[in-house]
Every structure is written in C-alpha cells, then in structure tokens.
Amino acid sequence: MWNGSNAIGVMRRASLAQMLHLTIGRVGCFLSRRAVVALTNSGVRMSSHGHQEVSDKVDMSQPMYSDRLDTPLPDRPWKDVLDSTDKSLKQKEKGPWTALSKEEKIALYRLKFNHTYPEMKRPSHEWKTVIGGMFIFFGITGLVVFWQGHYVYPPQPPTFGEEWQAKQIQRMLDMRVNPIEGFSAQWDYKNKQWK
Amino acid sequence: MFRAVVRLSTSGVRSLARTRPCFSAPLASRCYSHAKVETDEEFDARWVTYFSKPDIDAWELKKGMNTLIGYDLVPEPKILDSALRACRRLNDLASAIRILEAVKDKSGPHKDIYPYLIQELQPTLTELGISTPEDLGMDKL
C-alpha cells in the first residue's frame, strides 16, 4: 500500500529531506505523500527554518502560575499586570482588612489566583470520552475480527464436521479411552448411552 | 529467647519508649534507625517559629506553605495562626484565604477537622479581618 514506508525502513541512514524528495518523486500518489509527511519528524524540518514553532511564546525561565491542590501558593500571582483599580485595591490591602468589603476580598483573591479549590476539583465529562472511545475501538476490532473470519481464515478442516466428530467419538469409545475415571467411564456400554 | 527479651526490657524503659516499637526478637539490631524522632510538639514549634519571623518574605511564606501542605498531616491551629499573621505582615489577604482552602482540602474525607480549625482560629480571623471561603461564597462552584 505505502511504497514510501518501505523505503524509509531500508534507507534509515539517508537524510530525511533526501528521502522525502525520492519517495514523493517516485510514488506520486496522494496517500503515500501524506504518509511520508506524517512519518517524518516535523521537528527536524522546523529547525532548519530557525524560528519558533509555537506562535504564543511561553518563557519557561520565568516563574509560572499553576493551579495545584498540593501547591496552594504558586510561584507567581495570576494577574501580573494590574490596572489602576487593581493597584488602588492593592493599596487598600495594606491597611486593615476589616475595612475591605466582601467583593473587594473576592477581587483580591481573583487577582492572585485563577481557580478556587472547589473549581480545581470540579468533575469533568472526560470519562464519557474515555468509555466511548473504548467502545468504538472494541467495535472496530470486532469488525476486523469478523472480516478476518470471513475473508482470511482458510476453510475449516474436515475433522470439525458433525459426521466426522460422531465417528471419532465412536472410535474413542471402541478404544476404551480413559475407561476408569475419564471419557469411556462416562459411557454406559450395556445401554449404549451416556451415563 | 526469654533471656533476650528480659535483656531488652532491662536496658531501660526510657530507650524503649523513645525508639519505635520493634519485635521482641532475639536480635535487637533489627530495630529501626537510631535517628532521633521529632515529637509532634517539636514539629509544631519549628513551624510556628518559621512563620513567626518578623521580616518573612513572600518567597519564604510560599515555600513554607507548599512544604507544609506536602506533608501527610493537617497543620495544627497554632501553625496556621502563625502563617496567617505572616500573610498580614506581607499584606496578602488572598494567600490567607488560600491557606484556609488548602487545609480544608488536606482534611480529605474527615469533615470535622476544618470546622474545628476555624473554631480555633476564629479569634485571629476576626482580629485580622480574614473572611473564610464560606463567608465569601467561594466554597461553592
């Protein structure tokens, strides 16, 4: 199906760019080109351009905010850039907190933190996605197994047939297979039936 | 075997009380490490002292709280009192409320711990003007 993927397996040492060129040139079909693009390491191609792959740069060298149950006070407040109302509220915070109204206290909390603990612990609907995905894959597997049973398996051996099985059992009984505790022990030879 | 048990008991009840209970097996060397085990009072005192530092800075408060919450315990009211006063010195009301949320979460399934803590901390909360998350309606989604 994919001639390109065989080439990649063989020519492991050749440069990726060369391989891309060769395989795309040799096999013009749409599918294989997409497969090759998907299989190659996008990082290798990106680095040759020399610019950032993510548009929103996150400076990992600065302290970062995180909502974690086990880390109540993160390295950085949620809102760093304060406008004039926030700044005046922060000034008021330096005085007695009894002078602050409930809304001001909530506002101060929201300046410093993103989610409250109950918000962090809120349940999600992810389990539905997981169970649903599981069943979808079971279904696909079932289809594959059914198709396999129909198209791939060779015809059943003759030994599985009803008549053959009957003759086989009769032969086993005639041979007195396991006559004490096992097979023939279950057969009533006098009355020609199972016990 | 009995002689070994007698030897273990006569070596001093004091040492037995200090070390963790070990099997009364013939080999006394099977006991746990001989490092000094900190008592609960010592632990509490250490943390109260930590947060009582007059010129504590924001980083130290963060580090202290995050470490304390990392332990497998709910801090005693006196430690939390010290931490809340540290928040006051740092003019940080939000962190004070966050601390209360964190200890409620630490209590886990034991629903009676948090009300006890609030009851013990009530004088401090009123004095400093710290509202609980429940007062602010932040304990609901």
JSON list of C-alpha atoms in Angstrom, two decimals, chain A:
[
{"chain": "A", "resi": 1, "resn": "MET", "atom": "CA", "xyz": [0.00, 0.00, 0.00]},
{"chain": "A", "resi": 2, "resn": "TRP", "atom": "CA", "xyz": [2.67, 2.53, 1.01]},
{"chain": "A", "resi": 3, "resn": "ASN", "atom": "CA", "xyz": [5.79, 2.11, -1.11]},
{"chain": "A", "resi": 4, "resn": "GLY", "atom": "CA", "xyz": [7.26, 5.11, 0.68]},
{"chain": "A", "resi": 5, "resn": "SER", "atom": "CA", "xyz": [7.19, 3.48, 4.13]},
{"chain": "A", "resi": 6, "resn": "ASN", "atom": "CA", "xyz": [9.29, 0.53, 2.88]},
{"chain": "A", "resi": 7, "resn": "ALA", "atom": "CA", "xyz": [11.86, 2.94, 1.52]},
{"chain": "A", "resi": 8, "resn": "ILE", "atom": "CA", "xyz": [12.09, 4.69, 4.91]},
{"chain": "A", "resi": 9, "resn": "GLY", "atom": "CA", "xyz": [12.65, 1.35, 6.65]},
{"chain": "A", "resi": 10, "resn": "VAL", "atom": "CA", "xyz": [15.53, 0.48, 4.33]},
{"chain": "A", "resi": 11, "resn": "MET", "atom": "CA", "xyz": [17.22, 3.86, 3.91]},
{"chain": "A", "resi": 12, "resn": "ARG", "atom": "CA", "xyz": [17.40, 4.72, 7.60]},
{"chain": "A", "resi": 13, "resn": "ARG", "atom": "CA", "xyz": [20.74, 6.45, 7.36]},
{"chain": "A", "resi": 14, "resn": "ALA", "atom": "CA", "xyz": [19.88, 8.73, 4.44]},
{"chain": "A", "resi": 15, "resn": "SER", "atom": "CA", "xyz": [18.84, 12.27, 5.30]},
{"chain": "A", "resi": 16, "resn": "LEU", "atom": "CA", "xyz": [15.14, 12.83, 5.79]},
{"chain": "A", "resi": 17, "resn": "ALA", "atom": "CA", "xyz": [15.00, 15.58, 3.19]},
{"chain": "A", "resi": 18, "resn": "GLN", "atom": "CA", "xyz": [16.56, 13.31, 0.57]},
{"chain": "A", "resi": 19, "resn": "MET", "atom": "CA", "xyz": [14.15, 10.51, 1.39]},
{"chain": "A", "resi": 20, "resn": "LEU", "atom": "CA", "xyz": [11.17, 12.84, 1.17]},
{"chain": "A", "resi": 21, "resn": "HIS", "atom": "CA", "xyz": [12.30, 14.01, -2.24]},
{"chain": "A", "resi": 22, "resn": "LEU", "atom": "CA", "xyz": [12.94, 10.48, -3.53]},
{"chain": "A", "resi": 23, "resn": "THR", "atom": "CA", "xyz": [9.75, 8.92, -2.25]},
{"chain": "A", "resi": 24, "resn": "ILE", "atom": "CA", "xyz": [7.49, 11.79, -3.28]},
{"chain": "A", "resi": 25, "resn": "GLY", "atom": "CA", "xyz": [9.09, 11.84, -6.71]},
{"chain": "A", "resi": 26, "resn": "ARG", "atom": "CA", "xyz": [8.89, 8.08, -7.20]},
{"chain": "A", "resi": 27, "resn": "VAL", "atom": "CA", "xyz": [5.39, 7.48, -5.92]},
{"chain": "A", "resi": 28, "resn": "GLY", "atom": "CA", "xyz": [3.12, 10.28, -6.96]},
{"chain": "A", "resi": 29, "resn": "CYS", "atom": "CA", "xyz": [0.05, 9.04, -5.13]},
{"chain": "A", "resi": 30, "resn": "PHE", "atom": "CA", "xyz": [-1.58, 11.37, -2.60]},
{"chain": "A", "resi": 31, "resn": "LEU", "atom": "CA", "xyz": [-1.80, 8.83, 0.19]},
{"chain": "A", "resi": 32, "resn": "SER", "atom": "CA", "xyz": [1.88, 7.96, 0.28]},
{"chain": "A", "resi": 33, "resn": "ARG", "atom": "CA", "xyz": [2.92, 11.61, 0.26]},
{"chain": "A", "resi": 34, "resn": "ARG", "atom": "CA", "xyz": [0.70, 12.26, 3.28]},
{"chain": "A", "resi": 35, "resn": "ALA", "atom": "CA", "xyz": [2.06, 9.14, 4.97]},
{"chain": "A", "resi": 36, "resn": "VAL", "atom": "CA", "xyz": [5.65, 10.25, 4.46]},
{"chain": "A", "resi": 37, "resn": "VAL", "atom": "CA", "xyz": [4.91, 13.71, 5.84]},
{"chain": "A", "resi": 38, "resn": "ALA", "atom": "CA", "xyz": [3.22, 12.15, 8.86]},
{"chain": "A", "resi": 39, "resn": "LEU", "atom": "CA", "xyz": [6.08, 9.73, 9.45]},
{"chain": "A", "resi": 40, "resn": "THR", "atom": "CA", "xyz": [8.93, 12.22, 9.22]},
{"chain": "A", "resi": 41, "resn": "ASN", "atom": "CA", "xyz": [9.94, 14.13, 12.30]},
{"chain": "A", "resi": 42, "resn": "SER", "atom": "CA", "xyz": [8.40, 17.58, 11.94]},
{"chain": "A", "resi": 43, "resn": "GLY", "atom": "CA", "xyz": [10.93, 18.93, 14.44]},
{"chain": "A", "resi": 44, "resn": "VAL", "atom": "CA", "xyz": [13.79, 18.21, 12.04]},
{"chain": "A", "resi": 45, "resn": "ARG", "atom": "CA", "xyz": [12.12, 20.14, 9.25]},
{"chain": "A", "resi": 46, "resn": "MET", "atom": "CA", "xyz": [11.12, 23.05, 11.51]},
{"chain": "A", "resi": 47, "resn": "SER", "atom": "CA", "xyz": [14.56, 23.55, 13.00]},
{"chain": "A", "resi": 48, "resn": "SER", "atom": "CA", "xyz": [16.05, 24.16, 9.58]},
{"chain": "A", "resi": 49, "resn": "HIS", "atom": "CA", "xyz": [13.91, 27.32, 9.30]},
{"chain": "A", "resi": 50, "resn": "GLY", "atom": "CA", "xyz": [15.28, 28.70, 12.58]},
{"chain": "A", "resi": 51, "resn": "HIS", "atom": "CA", "xyz": [12.09, 30.21, 14.04]},
{"chain": "A", "resi": 52, "resn": "GLN", "atom": "CA", "xyz": [9.73, 29.23, 16.86]},
{"chain": "A", "resi": 53, "resn": "GLU", "atom": "CA", "xyz": [7.09, 26.63, 16.02]},
{"chain": "A", "resi": 54, "resn": "VAL", "atom": "CA", "xyz": [4.62, 27.92, 18.64]},
{"chain": "A", "resi": 55, "resn": "SER", "atom": "CA", "xyz": [3.08, 31.31, 17.98]},
{"chain": "A", "resi": 56, "resn": "ASP", "atom": "CA", "xyz": [2.37, 32.07, 21.70]},
{"chain": "A", "resi": 57, "resn": "LYS", "atom": "CA", "xyz": [5.80, 32.10, 23.36]},
{"chain": "A", "resi": 58, "resn": "VAL", "atom": "CA", "xyz": [5.92, 30.90, 26.96]},
{"chain": "A", "resi": 59, "resn": "ASP", "atom": "CA", "xyz": [9.10, 31.97, 28.72]},
{"chain": "A", "resi": 60, "resn": "MET", "atom": "CA", "xyz": [9.92, 28.88, 30.76]},
{"chain": "A", "resi": 61, "resn": "SER", "atom": "CA", "xyz": [12.75, 30.67, 32.56]},
{"chain": "A", "resi": 62, "resn": "GLN", "atom": "CA", "xyz": [10.29, 32.87, 34.47]},
{"chain": "A", "resi": 63, "resn": "PRO", "atom": "CA", "xyz": [8.23, 31.76, 37.49]},
{"chain": "A", "resi": 64, "resn": "MET", "atom": "CA", "xyz": [4.99, 30.21, 36.30]},
{"chain": "A", "resi": 65, "resn": "TYR", "atom": "CA", "xyz": [1.49, 30.10, 37.71]},
{"chain": "A", "resi": 66, "resn": "SER", "atom": "CA", "xyz": [-0.16, 26.75, 38.43]},
{"chain": "A", "resi": 67, "resn": "ASP", "atom": "CA", "xyz": [-3.46, 25.67, 39.98]},
{"chain": "A", "resi": 68, "resn": "ARG", "atom": "CA", "xyz": [-2.48, 22.65, 42.06]},
{"chain": "A", "resi": 69, "resn": "LEU", "atom": "CA", "xyz": [-4.11, 21.19, 45.14]},
{"chain": "A", "resi": 70, "resn": "ASP", "atom": "CA", "xyz": [-0.70, 20.36, 46.61]},
{"chain": "A", "resi": 71, "resn": "THR", "atom": "CA", "xyz": [0.78, 23.80, 45.89]},
{"chain": "A", "resi": 72, "resn": "PRO", "atom": "CA", "xyz": [-1.52, 26.38, 47.47]},
{"chain": "A", "resi": 73, "resn": "LEU", "atom": "CA", "xyz": [0.77, 29.34, 46.77]},
{"chain": "A", "resi": 74, "resn": "PRO", "atom": "CA", "xyz": [2.17, 29.27, 43.21]},
{"chain": "A", "resi": 75, "resn": "ASP", "atom": "CA", "xyz": [5.39, 31.00, 42.15]},
{"chain": "A", "resi": 76, "resn": "ARG", "atom": "CA", "xyz": [3.61, 33.90, 40.52]},
{"chain": "A", "resi": 77, "resn": "PRO", "atom": "CA", "xyz": [0.28, 35.70, 41.02]},
{"chain": "A", "resi": 78, "resn": "TRP", "atom": "CA", "xyz": [-2.38, 35.06, 38.41]},
{"chain": "A", "resi": 79, "resn": "LYS", "atom": "CA", "xyz": [-2.69, 38.67, 37.31]},
{"chain": "A", "resi": 80, "resn": "ASP", "atom": "CA", "xyz": [0.70, 40.29, 36.98]},
{"chain": "A", "resi": 81, "resn": "VAL", "atom": "CA", "xyz": [-0.29, 43.37, 35.05]},
{"chain": "A", "resi": 82, "resn": "LEU", "atom": "CA", "xyz": [-2.51, 45.49, 37.29]},
{"chain": "A", "resi": 83, "resn": "ASP", "atom": "CA", "xyz": [-4.61, 48.37, 36.07]},
{"chain": "A", "resi": 84, "resn": "SER", "atom": "CA", "xyz": [-5.33, 51.43, 38.22]},
{"chain": "A", "resi": 85, "resn": "THR", "atom": "CA", "xyz": [-8.37, 49.94, 40.03]},
{"chain": "A", "resi": 86, "resn": "ASP", "atom": "CA", "xyz": [-6.36, 46.84, 40.90]},
{"chain": "A", "resi": 87, "resn": "LYS", "atom": "CA", "xyz": [-3.47, 48.96, 42.10]},
{"chain": "A", "resi": 88, "resn": "SER", "atom": "CA", "xyz": [-5.71, 51.03, 44.35]},
{"chain": "A", "resi": 89, "resn": "LEU", "atom": "CA", "xyz": [-7.22, 47.84, 45.75]},
{"chain": "A", "resi": 90, "resn": "LYS", "atom": "CA", "xyz": [-3.74, 46.54, 46.47]},
{"chain": "A", "resi": 91, "resn": "GLN", "atom": "CA", "xyz": [-3.01, 49.78, 48.31]},
{"chain": "A", "resi": 92, "resn": "LYS", "atom": "CA", "xyz": [-6.15, 49.30, 50.40]},
{"chain": "A", "resi": 93, "resn": "GLU", "atom": "CA", "xyz": [-4.95, 45.78, 51.18]},
{"chain": "A", "resi": 94, "resn": "LYS", "atom": "CA", "xyz": [-2.02, 47.29, 53.06]},
{"chain": "A", "resi": 95, "resn": "GLY", "atom": "CA", "xyz": [-4.45, 48.74, 55.59]},
{"chain": "A", "resi": 96, "resn": "PRO", "atom": "CA", "xyz": [-6.74, 46.80, 57.98]},
{"chain": "A", "resi": 97, "resn": "TRP", "atom": "CA", "xyz": [-8.57, 44.01, 56.20]},
{"chain": "A", "resi": 98, "resn": "THR", "atom": "CA", "xyz": [-11.66, 44.67, 58.27]},
{"chain": "A", "resi": 99, "resn": "ALA", "atom": "CA", "xyz": [-12.17, 47.74, 56.07]},
{"chain": "A", "resi": 100, "resn": "LEU", "atom": "CA", "xyz": [-12.47, 45.62, 52.93]},
{"chain": "A", "resi": 101, "resn": "SER", "atom": "CA", "xyz": [-15.87, 44.59, 51.64]},
{"chain": "A", "resi": 102, "resn": "LYS", "atom": "CA", "xyz": [-16.63, 41.00, 50.60]},
{"chain": "A", "resi": 103, "resn": "GLU", "atom": "CA", "xyz": [-16.47, 41.91, 46.92]},
{"chain": "A", "resi": 104, "resn": "GLU", "atom": "CA", "xyz": [-13.07, 43.54, 47.41]},
{"chain": "A", "resi": 105, "resn": "LYS", "atom": "CA", "xyz": [-11.78, 40.45, 49.20]},
{"chain": "A", "resi": 106, "resn": "ILE", "atom": "CA", "xyz": [-13.03, 38.24, 46.39]},
{"chain": "A", "resi": 107, "resn": "ALA", "atom": "CA", "xyz": [-11.44, 40.59, 43.85]},
{"chain": "A", "resi": 108, "resn": "LEU", "atom": "CA", "xyz": [-8.12, 40.41, 45.69]},
{"chain": "A", "resi": 109, "resn": "TYR", "atom": "CA", "xyz": [-8.31, 36.61, 45.68]},
{"chain": "A", "resi": 110, "resn": "ARG", "atom": "CA", "xyz": [-9.08, 36.54, 41.95]},
{"chain": "A", "resi": 111, "resn": "LEU", "atom": "CA", "xyz": [-6.15, 38.85, 41.24]},
{"chain": "A", "resi": 112, "resn": "LYS", "atom": "CA", "xyz": [-3.78, 36.40, 42.86]},
{"chain": "A", "resi": 113, "resn": "PHE", "atom": "CA", "xyz": [-5.38, 33.10, 41.94]},
{"chain": "A", "resi": 114, "resn": "ASN", "atom": "CA", "xyz": [-7.19, 31.72, 38.92]},
{"chain": "A", "resi": 115, "resn": "HIS", "atom": "CA", "xyz": [-9.30, 28.83, 40.26]},
{"chain": "A", "resi": 116, "resn": "THR", "atom": "CA", "xyz": [-10.53, 28.29, 43.79]},
{"chain": "A", "resi": 117, "resn": "TYR", "atom": "CA", "xyz": [-10.05, 24.85, 45.32]},
{"chain": "A", "resi": 118, "resn": "PRO", "atom": "CA", "xyz": [-13.62, 23.73, 44.53]},
{"chain": "A", "resi": 119, "resn": "GLU", "atom": "CA", "xyz": [-13.12, 24.94, 40.95]},
{"chain": "A", "resi": 120, "resn": "MET", "atom": "CA", "xyz": [-9.89, 22.97, 40.71]},
{"chain": "A", "resi": 121, "resn": "LYS", "atom": "CA", "xyz": [-11.68, 19.87, 41.97]},
{"chain": "A", "resi": 122, "resn": "ARG", "atom": "CA", "xyz": [-14.71, 20.20, 39.71]},
{"chain": "A", "resi": 123, "resn": "PRO", "atom": "CA", "xyz": [-15.66, 16.97, 37.96]},
{"chain": "A", "resi": 124, "resn": "SER", "atom": "CA", "xyz": [-15.21, 16.75, 34.22]},
{"chain": "A", "resi": 125, "resn": "HIS", "atom": "CA", "xyz": [-17.00, 14.85, 31.46]},
{"chain": "A", "resi": 126, "resn": "GLU", "atom": "CA", "xyz": [-13.78, 13.20, 30.35]},
{"chain": "A", "resi": 127, "resn": "TRP", "atom": "CA", "xyz": [-14.87, 9.75, 31.49]},
{"chain": "A", "resi": 128, "resn": "LYS", "atom": "CA", "xyz": [-17.59, 9.72, 28.85]},
{"chain": "A", "resi": 129, "resn": "THR", "atom": "CA", "xyz": [-15.00, 10.35, 26.14]},
{"chain": "A", "resi": 130, "resn": "VAL", "atom": "CA", "xyz": [-12.80, 7.59, 27.52]},
{"chain": "A", "resi": 131, "resn": "ILE", "atom": "CA", "xyz": [-15.57, 4.95, 27.77]},
{"chain": "A", "resi": 132, "resn": "GLY", "atom": "CA", "xyz": [-16.99, 5.98, 24.42]},
{"chain": "A", "resi": 133, "resn": "GLY", "atom": "CA", "xyz": [-13.59, 5.77, 22.75]},
{"chain": "A", "resi": 134, "resn": "MET", "atom": "CA", "xyz": [-13.05, 2.36, 24.34]},
{"chain": "A", "resi": 135, "resn": "PHE", "atom": "CA", "xyz": [-16.30, 1.00, 22.91]},
{"chain": "A", "resi": 136, "resn": "ILE", "atom": "CA", "xyz": [-15.58, 2.47, 19.49]},
{"chain": "A", "resi": 137, "resn": "PHE", "atom": "CA", "xyz": [-12.26, 0.67, 19.41]},
{"chain": "A", "resi": 138, "resn": "PHE", "atom": "CA", "xyz": [-13.87, -2.55, 20.62]},
{"chain": "A", "resi": 139, "resn": "GLY", "atom": "CA", "xyz": [-16.37, -2.17, 17.78]},
{"chain": "A", "resi": 140, "resn": "ILE", "atom": "CA", "xyz": [-13.69, -1.57, 15.15]},
{"chain": "A", "resi": 141, "resn": "THR", "atom": "CA", "xyz": [-11.78, -4.57, 16.47]},
{"chain": "A", "resi": 142, "resn": "GLY", "atom": "CA", "xyz": [-14.93, -6.65, 16.29]},
{"chain": "A", "resi": 143, "resn": "LEU", "atom": "CA", "xyz": [-15.44, -5.66, 12.68]},
{"chain": "A", "resi": 144, "resn": "VAL", "atom": "CA", "xyz": [-11.84, -6.52, 11.86]},
{"chain": "A", "resi": 145, "resn": "VAL", "atom": "CA", "xyz": [-12.17, -9.91, 13.56]},
{"chain": "A", "resi": 146, "resn": "PHE", "atom": "CA", "xyz": [-15.41, -10.64, 11.72]},
{"chain": "A", "resi": 147, "resn": "TRP", "atom": "CA", "xyz": [-13.92, -9.62, 8.35]},
{"chain": "A", "resi": 148, "resn": "GLN", "atom": "CA", "xyz": [-10.90, -11.77, 9.13]},
{"chain": "A", "resi": 149, "resn": "GLY", "atom": "CA", "xyz": [-13.04, -14.76, 9.94]},
{"chain": "A", "resi": 150, "resn": "HIS", "atom": "CA", "xyz": [-14.84, -14.37, 6.63]},
{"chain": "A", "resi": 151, "resn": "TYR", "atom": "CA", "xyz": [-12.04, -13.48, 4.23]},
{"chain": "A", "resi": 152, "resn": "VAL", "atom": "CA", "xyz": [-8.75, -14.57, 5.76]},
{"chain": "A", "resi": 153, "resn": "TYR", "atom": "CA", "xyz": [-9.24, -17.91, 7.54]},
{"chain": "A", "resi": 154, "resn": "PRO", "atom": "CA", "xyz": [-8.82, -21.00, 5.37]},
{"chain": "A", "resi": 155, "resn": "PRO", "atom": "CA", "xyz": [-11.77, -23.43, 5.11]},
{"chain": "A", "resi": 156, "resn": "GLN", "atom": "CA", "xyz": [-12.39, -25.49, 8.27]},
{"chain": "A", "resi": 157, "resn": "PRO", "atom": "CA", "xyz": [-10.69, -28.90, 8.34]},
{"chain": "A", "resi": 158, "resn": "PRO", "atom": "CA", "xyz": [-12.95, -31.91, 7.71]},
{"chain": "A", "resi": 159, "resn": "THR", "atom": "CA", "xyz": [-12.33, -33.10, 11.26]},
{"chain": "A", "resi": 160, "resn": "PHE", "atom": "CA", "xyz": [-14.76, -30.41, 12.51]},
{"chain": "A", "resi": 161, "resn": "GLY", "atom": "CA", "xyz": [-17.77, -31.84, 10.67]},
{"chain": "A", "resi": 162, "resn": "GLU", "atom": "CA", "xyz": [-20.68, -33.46, 12.54]},
{"chain": "A", "resi": 163, "resn": "GLU", "atom": "CA", "xyz": [-20.31, -36.84, 10.89]},
{"chain": "A", "resi": 164, "resn": "TRP", "atom": "CA", "xyz": [-16.54, -36.98, 11.41]},
{"chain": "A", "resi": 165, "resn": "GLN", "atom": "CA", "xyz": [-16.92, -35.99, 15.09]},
{"chain": "A", "resi": 166, "resn": "ALA", "atom": "CA", "xyz": [-19.50, -38.74, 15.65]},
{"chain": "A", "resi": 167, "resn": "LYS", "atom": "CA", "xyz": [-17.22, -41.34, 14.07]},
{"chain": "A", "resi": 168, "resn": "GLN", "atom": "CA", "xyz": [-14.30, -40.01, 16.15]},
{"chain": "A", "resi": 169, "resn": "ILE", "atom": "CA", "xyz": [-16.25, -40.38, 19.40]},
{"chain": "A", "resi": 170, "resn": "GLN", "atom": "CA", "xyz": [-17.33, -43.88, 18.46]},
{"chain": "A", "resi": 171, "resn": "ARG", "atom": "CA", "xyz": [-13.69, -44.78, 17.77]},
{"chain": "A", "resi": 172, "resn": "MET", "atom": "CA", "xyz": [-12.62, -43.40, 21.15]},
{"chain": "A", "resi": 173, "resn": "LEU", "atom": "CA", "xyz": [-15.26, -45.45, 22.90]},
{"chain": "A", "resi": 174, "resn": "ASP", "atom": "CA", "xyz": [-14.27, -48.56, 20.98]},
{"chain": "A", "resi": 175, "resn": "MET", "atom": "CA", "xyz": [-10.65, -47.99, 22.06]},
{"chain": "A", "resi": 176, "resn": "ARG", "atom": "CA", "xyz": [-11.85, -47.61, 25.68]},
{"chain": "A", "resi": 177, "resn": "VAL", "atom": "CA", "xyz": [-10.14, -44.22, 26.09]},
{"chain": "A", "resi": 178, "resn": "ASN", "atom": "CA", "xyz": [-9.77, -43.38, 29.84]},
{"chain": "A", "resi": 179, "resn": "PRO", "atom": "CA", "xyz": [-12.13, -46.20, 30.91]},
{"chain": "A", "resi": 180, "resn": "ILE", "atom": "CA", "xyz": [-11.73, -45.75, 34.68]},
{"chain": "A", "resi": 181, "resn": "GLU", "atom": "CA", "xyz": [-12.17, -42.10, 35.52]},
{"chain": "A", "resi": 182, "resn": "GLY", "atom": "CA", "xyz": [-12.40, -40.27, 32.15]},
{"chain": "A", "resi": 183, "resn": "PHE", "atom": "CA", "xyz": [-14.05, -40.45, 28.79]},
{"chain": "A", "resi": 184, "resn": "SER", "atom": "CA", "xyz": [-15.20, -44.08, 28.38]},
{"chain": "A", "resi": 185, "resn": "ALA", "atom": "CA", "xyz": [-16.08, -44.27, 32.05]},
{"chain": "A", "resi": 186, "resn": "GLN", "atom": "CA", "xyz": [-18.97, -41.89, 31.27]},
{"chain": "A", "resi": 187, "resn": "TRP", "atom": "CA", "xyz": [-20.39, -44.23, 28.59]},
{"chain": "A", "resi": 188, "resn": "ASP", "atom": "CA", "xyz": [-22.85, -46.94, 29.53]},
{"chain": "A", "resi": 189, "resn": "TYR", "atom": "CA", "xyz": [-21.72, -49.79, 27.22]},
{"chain": "A", "resi": 190, "resn": "LYS", "atom": "CA", "xyz": [-24.71, -52.01, 28.10]},
{"chain": "A", "resi": 191, "resn": "ASN", "atom": "CA", "xyz": [-27.41, -49.49, 27.22]},
{"chain": "A", "resi": 192, "resn": "LYS", "atom": "CA", "xyz": [-25.37, -47.68, 24.52]},
{"chain": "A", "resi": 193, "resn": "GLN", "atom": "CA", "xyz": [-25.84, -44.19, 26.00]},
{"chain": "A", "resi": 194, "resn": "TRP", "atom": "CA", "xyz": [-24.10, -41.65, 28.16]},
{"chain": "A", "resi": 195, "resn": "LYS", "atom": "CA", "xyz": [-24.38, -42.20, 31.89]}
]
